[in-house]
Amino acid sequence: ALNHPTWKMGQRITVDSATLMNKGFEIIEACRLFELPPMRVGVIVHPQSTIHSLVEFVDGSILAQLSVTDMRLPILYALSWPVRVESDLRFDLRELQRLDFSPPDLQKFPCLGLAYQAAEQGGCKTIALNASDEVAVEAFLGGNIRFDEIPAVISQVLCETGDRQPESISQVLSADAEARRHALELVRERAGVAAAPVH
């Protein structure tokens, strides 16, 4: 879970990549940015990590964004937007051997299904998804739960989280703190150890 085949990343994002939770967060992000229902935002497993996004138009044509697997490129664009500035990061199409695509297996990647569920239900569910994921991944990295227990913790927190829409930052922070407390209790039960309080 801590060795991504194509990207060099921090521990949490590496685990979230292994569970596909990172894609779940990107689904929620796309839904909010483009005002799309979750089922209109698809995920395709692409092991080469060469294509970073696809947009399908009404006529059926698809526009793909290809680049090297280096986060400096999207960071550069974010900092220089709307202008594109020169970069040494180059992608050589002649070295491209193949492009593989497959649909995600939601049995193998239950976190992705949980993200779709939270995005569909809305309200505090997406807050609880992020908070419980952070707690569960930290517990896994600390050796307190197994990798396959991450989605179980998140699922249980989501089941017990209401879908009310927060109306203020304080309500967002309160929902986040409540989800973290609950996730920490679940981790403690699974690990059989006392967990530190969440502040």
Coordinates of N, CA and C in Angstrom, one line a residue:
A1 N 0.8 -1.2 0.0 CA 0.0 0.0 0.0 C 0.9 1.3 0.0
L2 N 2.1 1.1 0.3 CA 3.0 2.3 0.4 C 4.0 2.5 -0.7
N3 N 3.8 1.7 -1.8 CA 4.7 1.8 -2.9 C 3.9 1.9 -4.2
H4 N 3.7 3.2 -4.6 CA 2.9 3.5 -5.8 C 3.9 3.2 -7.0
P5 N 3.4 2.5 -8.1 CA 4.2 2.2 -9.2 C 4.7 3.3 -10.0
T6 N 4.0 4.4 -10.1 CA 4.4 5.5 -11.0 C 4.6 6.9 -10.4
W7 N 4.1 7.1 -9.2 CA 4.2 8.4 -8.6 C 5.0 8.3 -7.3
K8 N 5.7 9.4 -7.0 CA 6.4 9.5 -5.7 C 5.5 10.5 -4.8
M9 N 5.0 10.0 -3.7 CA 4.0 10.8 -3.0 C 4.2 10.5 -1.5
G10 N 3.5 11.3 -0.7 CA 3.5 11.2 0.8 C 2.8 9.9 1.1
Q11 N 2.9 9.5 2.4 CA 2.3 8.2 2.9 C 0.7 8.2 2.8
R12 N 0.1 9.3 3.2 CA -1.4 9.3 3.2 C -1.9 9.2 1.8
I13 N -1.4 10.0 0.8 CA -1.9 10.0 -0.5 C -1.6 8.7 -1.2
T14 N -0.5 8.1 -0.8 CA -0.1 6.7 -1.4 C -1.1 5.7 -0.9
V15 N -1.5 5.7 0.4 CA -2.6 4.8 0.8 C -3.9 5.1 0.2
D16 N -4.3 6.4 0.1 CA -5.5 6.8 -0.6 C -5.5 6.4 -2.1
S17 N -4.3 6.3 -2.7 CA -4.3 5.8 -4.1 C -4.5 4.3 -4.1
A18 N -4.0 3.6 -3.1 CA -4.1 2.2 -3.1 C -5.6 1.8 -2.8
T19 N -6.3 2.6 -2.1 CA -7.7 2.3 -1.9 C -8.7 2.9 -2.9
L20 N -8.1 3.8 -3.8 CA -8.8 4.6 -4.7 C -9.7 5.7 -4.0
M21 N -9.4 5.9 -2.7 CA -10.1 7.0 -2.1 C -9.7 8.4 -2.7
N22 N -8.5 8.5 -3.2 CA -8.1 9.7 -3.8 C -9.0 10.0 -5.0
K23 N -9.4 9.0 -5.7 CA -10.3 9.2 -6.9 C -11.7 9.6 -6.4
G24 N -12.1 9.0 -5.2 CA -13.3 9.4 -4.6 C -13.4 10.8 -4.3
F25 N -12.3 11.4 -3.7 CA -12.3 12.8 -3.4 C -12.3 13.6 -4.7
E26 N -11.7 13.1 -5.7 CA -11.7 13.9 -7.0 C -13.1 13.9 -7.6
I27 N -13.9 12.8 -7.4 CA -15.2 12.7 -7.9 C -16.1 13.8 -7.2
I28 N -15.9 13.9 -5.9 CA -16.7 14.9 -5.1 C -16.2 16.3 -5.6
E29 N -14.9 16.5 -5.8 CA -14.4 17.8 -6.2 C -15.0 18.2 -7.6
A30 N -15.0 17.2 -8.5 CA -15.6 17.5 -9.9 C -17.1 17.8 -9.8
C31 N -17.8 17.1 -9.0 CA -19.2 17.3 -8.8 C -19.5 18.8 -8.3
R32 N -18.7 19.2 -7.4 CA -18.9 20.6 -6.8 C -18.4 21.6 -7.9
L33 N -17.3 21.4 -8.5 CA -16.8 22.4 -9.4 C -17.6 22.6 -10.7
F34 N -18.2 21.4 -11.2 CA -18.9 21.5 -12.5 C -20.4 21.2 -12.3
E35 N -20.9 21.2 -11.1 CA -22.3 21.0 -10.8 C -22.8 19.8 -11.5
L36 N -22.2 18.7 -11.3 CA -22.6 17.4 -11.9 C -23.0 16.4 -10.9
P37 N -24.0 15.6 -11.2 CA -24.4 14.5 -10.3 C -23.2 13.5 -10.3
P38 N -23.0 12.8 -9.1 CA -21.9 11.8 -9.0 C -21.8 10.8 -10.1
M39 N -23.0 10.3 -10.5 CA -22.9 9.2 -11.5 C -22.5 9.7 -12.9
R40 N -22.4 11.0 -13.1 CA -21.9 11.6 -14.4 C -20.4 11.7 -14.4
V41 N -19.8 11.4 -13.2 CA -18.3 11.5 -13.1 C -17.8 10.1 -13.0
G42 N -17.1 9.7 -14.0 CA -16.6 8.3 -14.0 C -15.1 8.2 -13.6
V43 N -14.8 7.0 -13.2 CA -13.4 6.7 -12.9 C -12.9 5.5 -13.8
I44 N -11.8 5.6 -14.4 CA -11.2 4.6 -15.2 C -9.8 4.3 -14.6
V45 N -9.5 3.0 -14.4 CA -8.2 2.6 -13.9 C -7.3 2.6 -15.1
H46 N -6.2 3.3 -15.0 CA -5.2 3.5 -16.1 C -3.8 3.3 -15.5
P47 N -3.3 2.1 -15.5 CA -2.0 1.8 -14.7 C -0.8 2.6 -15.1
Q48 N -0.7 3.1 -16.4 CA 0.4 3.8 -16.8 C 0.5 5.2 -16.3
S49 N -0.6 5.7 -15.8 CA -0.7 7.1 -15.2 C -0.2 8.1 -16.2
T50 N -0.5 7.9 -17.5 CA -0.1 8.8 -18.5 C -1.2 9.9 -18.8
I51 N -2.4 9.4 -18.9 CA -3.6 10.3 -19.1 C -4.1 10.7 -17.7
H52 N -4.2 12.0 -17.5 CA -4.6 12.5 -16.2 C -6.1 12.9 -16.1
S53 N -6.7 13.1 -17.2 CA -8.1 13.5 -17.2 C -8.6 13.3 -18.7
L54 N -9.9 13.0 -18.7 CA -10.6 12.8 -20.0 C -11.9 13.6 -19.9
V55 N -12.3 14.2 -21.0 CA -13.6 14.9 -21.0 C -14.3 14.4 -22.3
E56 N -15.5 13.9 -22.1 CA -16.3 13.4 -23.3 C -17.3 14.5 -23.7
F57 N -17.3 14.8 -24.9 CA -18.2 15.9 -25.4 C -19.5 15.3 -25.9
V58 N -20.5 16.1 -26.2 CA -21.9 15.6 -26.6 C -21.8 14.8 -27.9
D59 N -20.8 15.1 -28.7 CA -20.7 14.4 -30.0 C -20.0 13.1 -29.9
G60 N -19.6 12.7 -28.7 CA -18.9 11.4 -28.5 C -17.4 11.5 -28.6
S61 N -16.8 12.7 -29.0 CA -15.4 12.8 -29.0 C -14.8 13.0 -27.6
I62 N -13.6 12.6 -27.4 CA -13.0 12.7 -26.1 C -11.7 13.4 -26.2
L63 N -11.5 14.4 -25.2 CA -10.3 15.1 -25.1 C -9.5 14.6 -23.9
A64 N -8.2 14.2 -24.1 CA -7.4 13.7 -23.0 C -6.2 14.6 -22.7
Q65 N -5.9 14.7 -21.5 CA -4.7 15.4 -21.1 C -3.6 14.4 -20.7
L66 N -2.5 14.4 -21.4 CA -1.4 13.5 -21.2 C -0.2 14.3 -20.7
S67 N 0.6 13.8 -19.8 CA 1.8 14.4 -19.4 C 2.6 13.4 -18.5
V68 N 3.8 13.9 -18.2 CA 4.7 13.1 -17.3 C 4.0 12.9 -16.0
T69 N 4.4 11.9 -15.2 CA 3.9 11.7 -13.9 C 4.7 12.5 -12.9
D70 N 4.5 13.8 -12.9 CA 5.2 14.7 -12.0 C 4.3 15.8 -11.6
M71 N 4.0 15.9 -10.3 CA 3.1 16.9 -9.8 C 3.6 18.3 -10.0
R72 N 4.8 18.5 -10.3 CA 5.3 19.9 -10.6 C 4.6 20.5 -11.7
L73 N 4.1 19.7 -12.7 CA 3.4 20.3 -13.8 C 2.1 20.8 -13.5
P74 N 1.2 20.1 -12.8 CA -0.1 20.7 -12.4 C 0.0 21.9 -11.4
I75 N 1.1 21.8 -10.6 CA 1.3 22.9 -9.6 C 1.7 24.1 -10.4
L76 N 2.6 23.9 -11.4 CA 3.0 25.1 -12.2 C 1.8 25.7 -12.9
Y77 N 1.0 24.9 -13.4 CA -0.2 25.4 -14.1 C -1.1 26.2 -13.2
A78 N -1.3 25.6 -12.0 CA -2.2 26.2 -11.0 C -1.6 27.6 -10.6
L79 N -0.3 27.7 -10.5 CA 0.3 28.9 -10.1 C 0.3 30.0 -11.2
S80 N 0.3 29.5 -12.4 CA 0.5 30.5 -13.6 C -0.8 30.7 -14.3
W81 N -1.9 29.9 -14.0 CA -3.2 30.0 -14.7 C -3.7 31.5 -14.8
P82 N -4.2 31.9 -15.9 CA -4.6 31.1 -17.1 C -3.4 31.0 -18.1
V83 N -2.3 31.5 -17.8 CA -1.1 31.4 -18.7 C -0.4 30.1 -18.5
R84 N 0.1 29.6 -19.6 CA 1.0 28.4 -19.5 C 2.4 28.9 -19.7
V85 N 3.3 28.5 -18.7 CA 4.7 29.0 -18.7 C 5.6 27.8 -19.2
E86 N 6.8 28.2 -19.6 CA 7.7 27.2 -20.1 C 8.2 26.3 -19.0
S87 N 8.4 25.0 -19.3 CA 8.8 24.0 -18.3 C 9.8 23.0 -19.0
D88 N 10.6 22.4 -18.1 CA 11.6 21.4 -18.6 C 10.9 20.0 -18.6
L89 N 9.7 19.9 -18.1 CA 9.0 18.6 -18.0 C 8.4 18.2 -19.4
R90 N 9.0 17.2 -20.0 CA 8.6 16.9 -21.3 C 8.1 15.4 -21.4
F91 N 7.1 15.2 -22.2 CA 6.5 13.8 -22.4 C 6.8 13.4 -23.8
D92 N 7.5 12.3 -24.0 CA 7.9 11.9 -25.3 C 6.9 10.8 -25.8
L93 N 6.1 11.1 -26.7 CA 5.1 10.2 -27.3 C 5.7 9.0 -27.9
R94 N 7.0 9.1 -28.4 CA 7.6 8.0 -29.0 C 7.9 6.9 -28.0
E95 N 8.0 7.2 -26.7 CA 8.3 6.2 -25.7 C 7.0 5.5 -25.2
L96 N 5.9 6.0 -25.6 CA 4.6 5.5 -25.2 C 4.4 4.1 -25.8
Q97 N 4.4 3.1 -25.0 CA 4.2 1.7 -25.6 C 2.7 1.3 -25.7
R98 N 2.0 1.6 -24.6 CA 0.6 1.2 -24.6 C -0.2 2.0 -23.6
L99 N -1.5 2.0 -23.7 CA -2.4 2.7 -22.8 C -3.5 1.6 -22.5
D100 N -3.6 1.3 -21.2 CA -4.5 0.3 -20.7 C -5.6 1.0 -19.9
F101 N -6.8 0.6 -20.0 CA -8.0 1.2 -19.2 C -8.9 0.0 -18.8
S102 N -9.4 0.2 -17.6 CA -10.4 -0.8 -17.1 C -11.3 -0.1 -16.1
P103 N -12.5 -0.6 -16.0 CA -13.4 0.0 -15.0 C -12.9 -0.4 -13.6
P104 N -13.1 0.4 -12.6 CA -12.7 0.0 -11.2 C -13.6 -1.1 -10.7
D105 N -13.0 -2.0 -9.9 CA -13.7 -3.1 -9.3 C -14.1 -2.6 -7.9
L106 N -15.4 -2.3 -7.7 CA -15.9 -1.8 -6.4 C -15.8 -2.8 -5.3
Q107 N -15.7 -4.1 -5.6 CA -15.5 -5.1 -4.6 C -14.1 -5.0 -4.1
K108 N -13.1 -4.8 -5.0 CA -11.7 -4.7 -4.6 C -11.4 -3.3 -4.0
F109 N -12.1 -2.3 -4.4 CA -11.9 -0.9 -4.0 C -13.2 -0.3 -3.3
P110 N -13.6 -0.8 -2.2 CA -14.8 -0.3 -1.6 C -14.8 1.1 -1.2
C111 N -13.6 1.7 -1.0 CA -13.6 3.1 -0.6 C -14.1 4.0 -1.8
L112 N -13.9 3.6 -3.0 CA -14.4 4.3 -4.1 C -16.0 4.3 -4.1
G113 N -16.5 3.2 -3.8 CA -18.0 3.1 -3.7 C -18.5 3.9 -2.5
L114 N -17.8 4.0 -1.4 CA -18.2 4.8 -0.3 C -18.2 6.3 -0.7
A115 N -17.2 6.7 -1.5 CA -17.1 8.1 -1.9 C -18.3 8.4 -2.8
Y116 N -18.6 7.5 -3.7 CA -19.8 7.8 -4.6 C -21.1 7.9 -3.7
Q117 N -21.2 7.0 -2.7 CA -22.3 7.1 -1.8 C -22.4 8.4 -1.0
A118 N -21.3 8.9 -0.5 CA -21.2 10.1 0.2 C -21.5 11.3 -0.7
A119 N -21.0 11.3 -1.9 CA -21.3 12.3 -2.9 C -22.8 12.4 -3.2
E120 N -23.4 11.2 -3.4 CA -24.8 11.1 -3.7 C -25.7 11.7 -2.6
Q121 N -25.3 11.3 -1.3 CA -26.1 11.7 -0.2 C -25.9 13.1 0.3
G122 N -24.7 13.6 0.0 CA -24.3 15.0 0.3 C -24.3 15.3 1.8
G123 N -24.6 16.6 2.1 CA -24.6 17.1 3.4 C -23.3 16.8 4.2
C124 N -23.4 16.3 5.4 CA -22.3 16.0 6.2 C -21.6 14.7 5.8
K125 N -22.1 14.0 4.9 CA -21.5 12.7 4.5 C -20.1 12.9 3.9
T126 N -20.0 13.9 3.1 CA -18.6 14.1 2.5 C -17.6 14.5 3.5
I127 N -18.1 15.3 4.5 CA -17.2 15.7 5.6 C -16.7 14.5 6.4
A128 N -17.7 13.6 6.7 CA -17.4 12.4 7.5 C -16.5 11.5 6.7
L129 N -16.7 11.4 5.4 CA -15.8 10.6 4.5 C -14.4 11.0 4.7
N130 N -14.1 12.3 4.5 CA -12.7 12.8 4.6 C -12.2 12.6 6.0
A131 N -12.9 12.9 7.0 CA -12.4 12.9 8.4 C -12.1 11.4 8.8
S132 N -13.1 10.5 8.5 CA -12.9 9.1 8.9 C -11.7 8.5 8.1
D133 N -11.6 8.9 6.8 CA -10.5 8.4 6.0 C -9.1 8.8 6.6
E134 N -9.0 10.1 7.0 CA -7.8 10.5 7.6 C -7.4 9.7 8.9
V135 N -8.4 9.5 9.7 CA -8.2 8.8 11.0 C -7.8 7.3 10.7
A136 N -8.6 6.7 9.7 CA -8.3 5.3 9.4 C -7.0 5.1 8.8
V137 N -6.6 6.0 7.9 CA -5.3 5.8 7.2 C -4.2 6.0 8.2
E138 N -4.3 7.0 9.1 CA -3.3 7.3 10.1 C -3.2 6.0 11.0
A139 N -4.3 5.4 11.4 CA -4.3 4.2 12.2 C -3.6 3.1 11.5
F140 N -3.8 2.9 10.2 CA -3.1 1.9 9.4 C -1.6 2.2 9.4
L141 N -1.3 3.4 9.1 CA 0.2 3.8 9.1 C 0.8 3.6 10.4
G142 N 0.1 3.7 11.5 CA 0.6 3.5 12.8 C 0.6 2.1 13.3
G143 N 0.1 1.2 12.4 CA 0.1 -0.2 12.7 C -1.1 -0.7 13.6
N144 N -2.1 0.2 13.8 CA -3.2 -0.1 14.7 C -4.4 -0.8 14.0
I145 N -4.5 -0.7 12.7 CA -5.5 -1.5 12.0 C -4.9 -2.0 10.7
R146 N -5.5 -3.1 10.2 CA -5.0 -3.6 8.9 C -5.5 -2.8 7.7
F147 N -4.9 -2.9 6.6 CA -5.2 -2.2 5.4 C -6.7 -2.4 5.0
D148 N -7.1 -3.7 5.1 CA -8.5 -4.0 4.7 C -9.6 -3.5 5.7
E149 N -9.1 -2.9 6.9 CA -10.1 -2.4 7.8 C -10.4 -0.9 7.6
I150 N -9.6 -0.3 6.7 CA -9.8 1.2 6.4 C -11.2 1.4 5.9
P151 N -11.7 0.7 4.9 CA -13.1 1.0 4.4 C -14.1 0.6 5.4
A152 N -13.9 -0.4 6.3 CA -14.8 -0.8 7.3 C -15.1 0.4 8.3
V153 N -14.0 1.0 8.7 CA -14.1 2.2 9.6 C -14.9 3.3 9.0
I154 N -14.5 3.6 7.7 CA -15.2 4.7 7.0 C -16.7 4.4 6.8
S155 N -17.0 3.2 6.4 CA -18.4 2.8 6.2 C -19.2 2.9 7.4
Q156 N -18.7 2.5 8.6 CA -19.4 2.6 9.8 C -19.7 4.0 10.2
V157 N -18.7 4.9 10.0 CA -18.9 6.3 10.3 C -19.9 6.9 9.4
L158 N -19.9 6.6 8.1 CA -20.9 7.1 7.2 C -22.3 6.7 7.6
C159 N -22.4 5.4 8.0 CA -23.7 4.9 8.3 C -24.4 5.6 9.5
E160 N -23.5 6.1 10.4 CA -24.0 6.8 11.5 C -23.9 8.3 11.5
T161 N -23.7 8.8 10.2 CA -23.6 10.3 10.0 C -24.9 10.7 9.3
G162 N -25.5 11.8 9.8 CA -26.7 12.4 9.2 C -26.3 13.0 7.9
D163 N -27.3 13.3 7.0 CA -27.1 13.9 5.8 C -27.5 15.4 5.7
R164 N -27.6 16.0 6.9 CA -28.0 17.4 6.9 C -26.9 18.2 6.3
Q165 N -27.3 19.3 5.7 CA -26.4 20.2 5.0 C -25.9 21.3 6.0
P166 N -24.6 21.3 6.2 CA -24.0 22.3 7.2 C -24.3 23.7 6.6
E167 N -24.6 24.7 7.5 CA -24.9 26.0 7.1 C -23.9 27.0 7.5
S168 N -22.8 26.6 8.1 CA -21.8 27.5 8.6 C -20.4 26.7 8.7
I169 N -19.4 27.5 8.8 CA -18.0 26.9 9.0 C -18.0 26.1 10.3
S170 N -18.6 26.7 11.3 CA -18.6 26.0 12.6 C -19.4 24.7 12.6
Q171 N -20.4 24.6 11.8 CA -21.1 23.3 11.6 C -20.3 22.3 10.8
V172 N -19.5 22.8 9.8 CA -18.6 21.9 9.1 C -17.5 21.4 10.1
L173 N -16.9 22.3 10.9 CA -15.9 21.8 11.8 C -16.5 20.9 12.9
S174 N -17.7 21.1 13.3 CA -18.3 20.3 14.3 C -18.6 18.9 13.7
A175 N -19.1 18.8 12.4 CA -19.3 17.5 11.8 C -18.0 16.8 11.6
D176 N -16.9 17.5 11.2 CA -15.6 16.9 11.1 C -15.1 16.3 12.4
A177 N -15.2 17.1 13.5 CA -14.8 16.6 14.8 C -15.5 15.4 15.2
E178 N -16.9 15.4 15.0 CA -17.7 14.3 15.4 C -17.3 13.0 14.6
A179 N -17.1 13.1 13.3 CA -16.7 12.0 12.5 C -15.3 11.5 13.0
R180 N -14.4 12.4 13.3 CA -13.1 11.9 13.8 C -13.2 11.2 15.1
R181 N -14.0 11.7 16.0 CA -14.2 11.1 17.3 C -14.7 9.6 17.1
H182 N -15.8 9.5 16.3 CA -16.4 8.2 16.0 C -15.4 7.3 15.4
A183 N -14.6 7.8 14.4 CA -13.6 6.9 13.7 C -12.6 6.5 14.7
L184 N -12.2 7.4 15.6 CA -11.1 7.0 16.5 C -11.6 6.0 17.5
E185 N -12.9 6.0 17.9 CA -13.5 5.0 18.8 C -13.5 3.6 18.0
L186 N -13.8 3.6 16.8 CA -13.9 2.4 16.0 C -12.5 1.8 15.9
V187 N -11.5 2.7 15.6 CA -10.1 2.2 15.5 C -9.6 1.6 16.9
R188 N -10.0 2.3 17.9 CA -9.6 1.8 19.3 C -10.2 0.5 19.5
E189 N -11.5 0.3 19.2 CA -12.1 -1.0 19.4 C -11.4 -2.1 18.6
R190 N -11.0 -1.8 17.3 CA -10.4 -2.8 16.5 C -9.0 -3.1 16.9
A191 N -8.3 -2.0 17.4 CA -6.9 -2.2 17.8 C -6.8 -2.7 19.3
G192 N -7.8 -2.5 20.1 CA -7.8 -2.8 21.5 C -6.8 -2.0 22.3
V193 N -6.6 -0.7 21.8 CA -5.8 0.2 22.5 C -6.5 1.5 22.8
A194 N -6.0 2.3 23.7 CA -6.6 3.6 24.0 C -6.1 4.6 22.9
A195 N -7.1 5.4 22.4 CA -6.7 6.3 21.4 C -6.6 7.7 22.0
A196 N -5.8 8.5 21.4 CA -5.6 9.9 21.9 C -6.8 10.7 21.5
P197 N -7.2 11.7 22.4 CA -8.4 12.5 22.1 C -8.2 13.4 20.8
V198 N -9.2 13.7 20.1 CA -9.1 14.6 18.9 C -9.4 16.0 19.4
H199 N -8.6 16.9 19.0 CA -8.8 18.3 19.4 C -9.4 19.1 18.3

